[in-house]
Coordinates of C-alpha atoms and ligand atoms in Angstrom, one line a residue:
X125 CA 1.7 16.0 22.7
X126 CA -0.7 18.8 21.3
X127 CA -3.5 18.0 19.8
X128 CA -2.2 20.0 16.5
X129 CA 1.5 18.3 16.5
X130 CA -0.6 15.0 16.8
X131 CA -2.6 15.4 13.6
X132 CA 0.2 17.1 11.9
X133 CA 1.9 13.3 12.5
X134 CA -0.6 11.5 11.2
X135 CA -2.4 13.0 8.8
X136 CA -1.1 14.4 5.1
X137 CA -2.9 18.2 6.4
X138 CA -0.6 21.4 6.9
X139 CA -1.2 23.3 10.5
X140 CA -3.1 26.0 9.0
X141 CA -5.7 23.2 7.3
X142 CA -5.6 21.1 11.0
X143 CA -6.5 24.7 12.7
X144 CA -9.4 24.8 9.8
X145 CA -10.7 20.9 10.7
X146 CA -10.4 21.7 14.3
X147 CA -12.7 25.1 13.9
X148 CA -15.0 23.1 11.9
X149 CA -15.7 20.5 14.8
X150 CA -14.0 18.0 12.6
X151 CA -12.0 16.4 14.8
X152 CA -13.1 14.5 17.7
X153 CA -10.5 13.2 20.6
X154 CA -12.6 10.0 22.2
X155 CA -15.5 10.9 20.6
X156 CA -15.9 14.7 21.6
X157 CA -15.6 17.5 19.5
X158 CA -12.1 19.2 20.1
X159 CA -11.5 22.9 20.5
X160 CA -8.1 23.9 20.7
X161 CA -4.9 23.1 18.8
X162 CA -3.4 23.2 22.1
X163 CA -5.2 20.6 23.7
X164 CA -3.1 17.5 25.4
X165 CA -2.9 14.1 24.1
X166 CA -2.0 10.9 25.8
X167 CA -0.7 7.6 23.8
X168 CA -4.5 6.1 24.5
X169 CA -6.3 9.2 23.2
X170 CA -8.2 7.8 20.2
X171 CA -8.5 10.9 17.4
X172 CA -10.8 11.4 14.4
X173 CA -10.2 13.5 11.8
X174 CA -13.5 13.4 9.6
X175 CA -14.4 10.0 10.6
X176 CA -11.4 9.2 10.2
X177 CA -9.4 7.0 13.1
X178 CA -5.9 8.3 13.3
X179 CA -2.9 6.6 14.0
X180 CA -1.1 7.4 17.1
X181 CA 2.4 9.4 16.2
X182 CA 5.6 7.3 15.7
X183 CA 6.6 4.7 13.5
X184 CA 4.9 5.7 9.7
X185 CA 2.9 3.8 7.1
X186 CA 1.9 5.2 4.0
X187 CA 0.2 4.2 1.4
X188 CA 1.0 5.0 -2.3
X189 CA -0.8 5.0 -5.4
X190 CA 2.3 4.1 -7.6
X191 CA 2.3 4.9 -11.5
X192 CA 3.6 3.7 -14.3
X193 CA 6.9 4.6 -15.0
X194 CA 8.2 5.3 -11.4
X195 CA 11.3 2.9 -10.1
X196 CA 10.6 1.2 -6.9
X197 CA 13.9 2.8 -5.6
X198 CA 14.6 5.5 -3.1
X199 CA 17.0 6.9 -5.7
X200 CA 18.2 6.7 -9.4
X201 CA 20.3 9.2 -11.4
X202 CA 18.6 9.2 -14.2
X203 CA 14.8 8.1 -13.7
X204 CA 12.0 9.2 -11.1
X205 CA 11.7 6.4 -8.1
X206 CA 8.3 6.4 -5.8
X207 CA 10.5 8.5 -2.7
X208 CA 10.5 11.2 -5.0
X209 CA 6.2 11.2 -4.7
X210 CA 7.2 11.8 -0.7
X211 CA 7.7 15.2 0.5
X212 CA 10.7 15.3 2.5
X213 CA 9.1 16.0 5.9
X214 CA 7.3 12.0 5.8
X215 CA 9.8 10.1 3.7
X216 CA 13.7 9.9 5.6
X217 CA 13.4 5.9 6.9
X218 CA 11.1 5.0 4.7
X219 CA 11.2 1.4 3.3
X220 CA 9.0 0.2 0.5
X221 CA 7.1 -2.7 1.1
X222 CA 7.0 -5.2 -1.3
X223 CA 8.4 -3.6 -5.1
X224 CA 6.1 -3.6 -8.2
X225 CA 8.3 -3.1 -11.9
X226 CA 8.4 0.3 -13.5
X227 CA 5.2 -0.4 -15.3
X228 CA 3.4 -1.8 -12.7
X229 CA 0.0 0.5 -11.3
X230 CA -1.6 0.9 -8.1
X231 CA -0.9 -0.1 -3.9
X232 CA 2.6 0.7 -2.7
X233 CA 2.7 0.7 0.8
X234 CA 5.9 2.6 2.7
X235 CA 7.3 1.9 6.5
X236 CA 9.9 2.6 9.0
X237 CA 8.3 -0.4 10.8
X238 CA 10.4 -3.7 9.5
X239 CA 8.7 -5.8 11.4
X240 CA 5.4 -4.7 10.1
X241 CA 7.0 -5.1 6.8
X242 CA 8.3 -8.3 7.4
X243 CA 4.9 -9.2 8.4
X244 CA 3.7 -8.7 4.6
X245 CA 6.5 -9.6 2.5
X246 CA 7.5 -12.9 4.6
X247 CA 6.0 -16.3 2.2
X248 CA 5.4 -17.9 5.8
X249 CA 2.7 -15.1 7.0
X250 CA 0.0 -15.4 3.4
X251 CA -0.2 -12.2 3.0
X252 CA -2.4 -11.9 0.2
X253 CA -1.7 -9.2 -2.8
X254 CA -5.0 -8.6 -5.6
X255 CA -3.6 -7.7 -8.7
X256 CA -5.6 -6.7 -11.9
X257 CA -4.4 -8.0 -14.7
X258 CA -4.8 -7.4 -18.4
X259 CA -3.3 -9.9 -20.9
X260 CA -2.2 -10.0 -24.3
X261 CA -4.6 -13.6 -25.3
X262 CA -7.4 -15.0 -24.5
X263 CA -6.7 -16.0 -20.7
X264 CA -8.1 -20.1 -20.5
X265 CA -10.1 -21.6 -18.1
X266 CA -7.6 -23.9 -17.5
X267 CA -5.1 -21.1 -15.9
X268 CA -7.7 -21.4 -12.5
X269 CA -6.9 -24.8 -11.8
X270 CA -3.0 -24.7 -12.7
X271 CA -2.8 -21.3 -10.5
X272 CA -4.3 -23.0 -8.0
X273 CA -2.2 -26.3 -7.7
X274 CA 0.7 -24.1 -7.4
X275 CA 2.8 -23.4 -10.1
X276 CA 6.7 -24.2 -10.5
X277 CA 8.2 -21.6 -12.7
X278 CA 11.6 -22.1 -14.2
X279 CA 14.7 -21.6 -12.4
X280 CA 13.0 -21.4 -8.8
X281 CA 13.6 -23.9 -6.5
X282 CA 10.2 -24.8 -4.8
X283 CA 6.7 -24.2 -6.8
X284 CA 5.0 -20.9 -5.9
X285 CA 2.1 -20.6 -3.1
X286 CA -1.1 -21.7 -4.3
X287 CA -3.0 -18.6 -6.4
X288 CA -6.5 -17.7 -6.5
X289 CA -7.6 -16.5 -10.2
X290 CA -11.0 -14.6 -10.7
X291 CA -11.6 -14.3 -14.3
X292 CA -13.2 -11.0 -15.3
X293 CA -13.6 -11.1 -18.7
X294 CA -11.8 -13.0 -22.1
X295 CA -8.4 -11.0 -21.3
X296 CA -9.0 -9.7 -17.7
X297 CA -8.7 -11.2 -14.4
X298 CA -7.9 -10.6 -11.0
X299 CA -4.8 -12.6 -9.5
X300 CA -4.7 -13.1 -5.7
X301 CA -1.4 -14.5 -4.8
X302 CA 0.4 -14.9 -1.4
X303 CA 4.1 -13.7 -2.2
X304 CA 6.2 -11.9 -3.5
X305 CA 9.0 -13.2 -6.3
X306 CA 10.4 -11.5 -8.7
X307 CA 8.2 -10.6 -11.4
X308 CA 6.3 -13.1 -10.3
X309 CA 3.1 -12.5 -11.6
X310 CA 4.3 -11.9 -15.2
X311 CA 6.2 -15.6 -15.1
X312 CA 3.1 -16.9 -14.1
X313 CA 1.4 -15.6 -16.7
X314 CA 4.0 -16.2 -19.2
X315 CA 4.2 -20.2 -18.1
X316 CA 0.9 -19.7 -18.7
X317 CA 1.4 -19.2 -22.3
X318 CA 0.1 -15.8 -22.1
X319 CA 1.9 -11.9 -21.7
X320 CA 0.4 -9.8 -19.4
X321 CA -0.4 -5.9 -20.8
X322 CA -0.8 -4.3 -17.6
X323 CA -0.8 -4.9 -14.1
X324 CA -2.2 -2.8 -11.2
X325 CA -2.2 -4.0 -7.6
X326 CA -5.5 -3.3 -5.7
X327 CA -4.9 -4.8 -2.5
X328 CA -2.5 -5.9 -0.1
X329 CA -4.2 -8.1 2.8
X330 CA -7.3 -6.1 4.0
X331 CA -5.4 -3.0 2.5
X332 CA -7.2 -1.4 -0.5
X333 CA -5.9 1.2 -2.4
X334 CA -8.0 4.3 -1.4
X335 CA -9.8 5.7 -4.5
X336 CA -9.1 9.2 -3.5
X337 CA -5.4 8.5 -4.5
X338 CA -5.3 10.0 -8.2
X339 CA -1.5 8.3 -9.0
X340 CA 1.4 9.8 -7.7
X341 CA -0.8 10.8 -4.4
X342 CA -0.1 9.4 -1.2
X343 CA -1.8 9.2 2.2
X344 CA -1.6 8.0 6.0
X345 CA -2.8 4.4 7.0
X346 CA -5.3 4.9 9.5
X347 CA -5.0 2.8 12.5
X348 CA -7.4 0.2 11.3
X349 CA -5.5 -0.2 8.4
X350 CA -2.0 -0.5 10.2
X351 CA -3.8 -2.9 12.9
X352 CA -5.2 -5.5 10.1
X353 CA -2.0 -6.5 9.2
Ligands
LIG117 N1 4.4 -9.3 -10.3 C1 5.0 -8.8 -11.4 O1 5.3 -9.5 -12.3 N2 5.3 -7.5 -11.3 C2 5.0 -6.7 -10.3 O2 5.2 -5.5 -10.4 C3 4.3 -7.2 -9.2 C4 4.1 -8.6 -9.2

């Protein structure tokens, strides 16, 4: 494949910008500075852009920073969903991996890999998820060690996972946990005697949500990203 196509895969730039990075010396194919967009790339050729490892073309992972008021949907009549935040060349396949609620802030990663998805939403592979979480009382010191035993919440048939809670401040906290239920960390919360205000995911496994990402913007995994899963 050519060296332009390659980067035009894997990266969010147009052709004119990847003609620009090339020019610049920007990009690098095995660690020497490229010179033309026409140059040929094998499956093993390792690519930089800006320091950047890229992933090799074909299956897609993205990486969203979802706001508020966006349905984790591909579609909805009436209300914007996160495949709308996609343009249309890099989103038909796409599944989202792992839904956050409408009001929910922050990491929404996207695949046509479903194993790689099944990798993070499965309960039996631990994949952890950060979230930041703002609450409406005071949140107790007691909610470490009851997150931590495992919590059963009403009308689910086994207790949750174990959860790691890292209290920030009197009504702040960050909330590791290792699945995925429905609303899950909001019935924690609320078994906890407590309503959570906001909630904003900041990791998922060694995934961070890039700072970069104003909401709404979306970029590549790189290949270290896709590989620590
Ligand atoms: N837990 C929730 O309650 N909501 C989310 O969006 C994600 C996890």
């Amino acid at each position: 494949m050519r060296l332009d196509k390659f980067i035009g895969h894997s990266s969010d730039l147009s052709r004119s910008q990847i003609h620009i990075a090339i020019r610049r010396g920007e990009v690098l194919v095995n660690g020497v500075v490229a010179k033309l967009p026409r140059e040929h790339i094998d499956q093993q050729d390792q690519v930089t852009l800006q320091g950047r490892l890229l992933a090799a073309p074909g299956k897609r992972y993205l990486m969203l920073h979802k706001p508020s008021d966006v349905l984790c949907a591909r579609t909805d009549a009436n209300q914007p969903c996160v495949l709308d935040l996609i343009d249309s060349d890099h989103k038909s396949g796409l599944q989202i991996v792992g839904r956050l609620d409408k009001d929910t802030t922050g990491l929404l990663l996207l695949t046509d890999d479903g194993q790689w998805n099944h990798r993070i939403t499965s309960p039996r592979h631990r994949c952890s998820k950060v979230y930041r979480v703002t609450t409406a009382e005071p949140i107790s010191e007691g909610a470490v060690e009851q997150l931590a035993a495992g919590m059963h919440l009403r009308g689910d048939k086994h207790p949750c996972l174990p959860a790691h809670l890292q209290i920030l401040d009197s009504h702040t906290a960050l909330l590791d946990i290792q699945e995925g239920r429905y609303h899950q960390v909001k019935r924690l919360f609320g078994a906890l005697g407590n309503r959570v205000v906001t909630l904003h995911r900041q990791s998922i496994g060694a995934i961070e949500l890039d700072p970069a990402l104003a909401p709404g913007q979306w970029r590549h995994l790189t290949a270290d990203e896709i590989a620590s899963v």
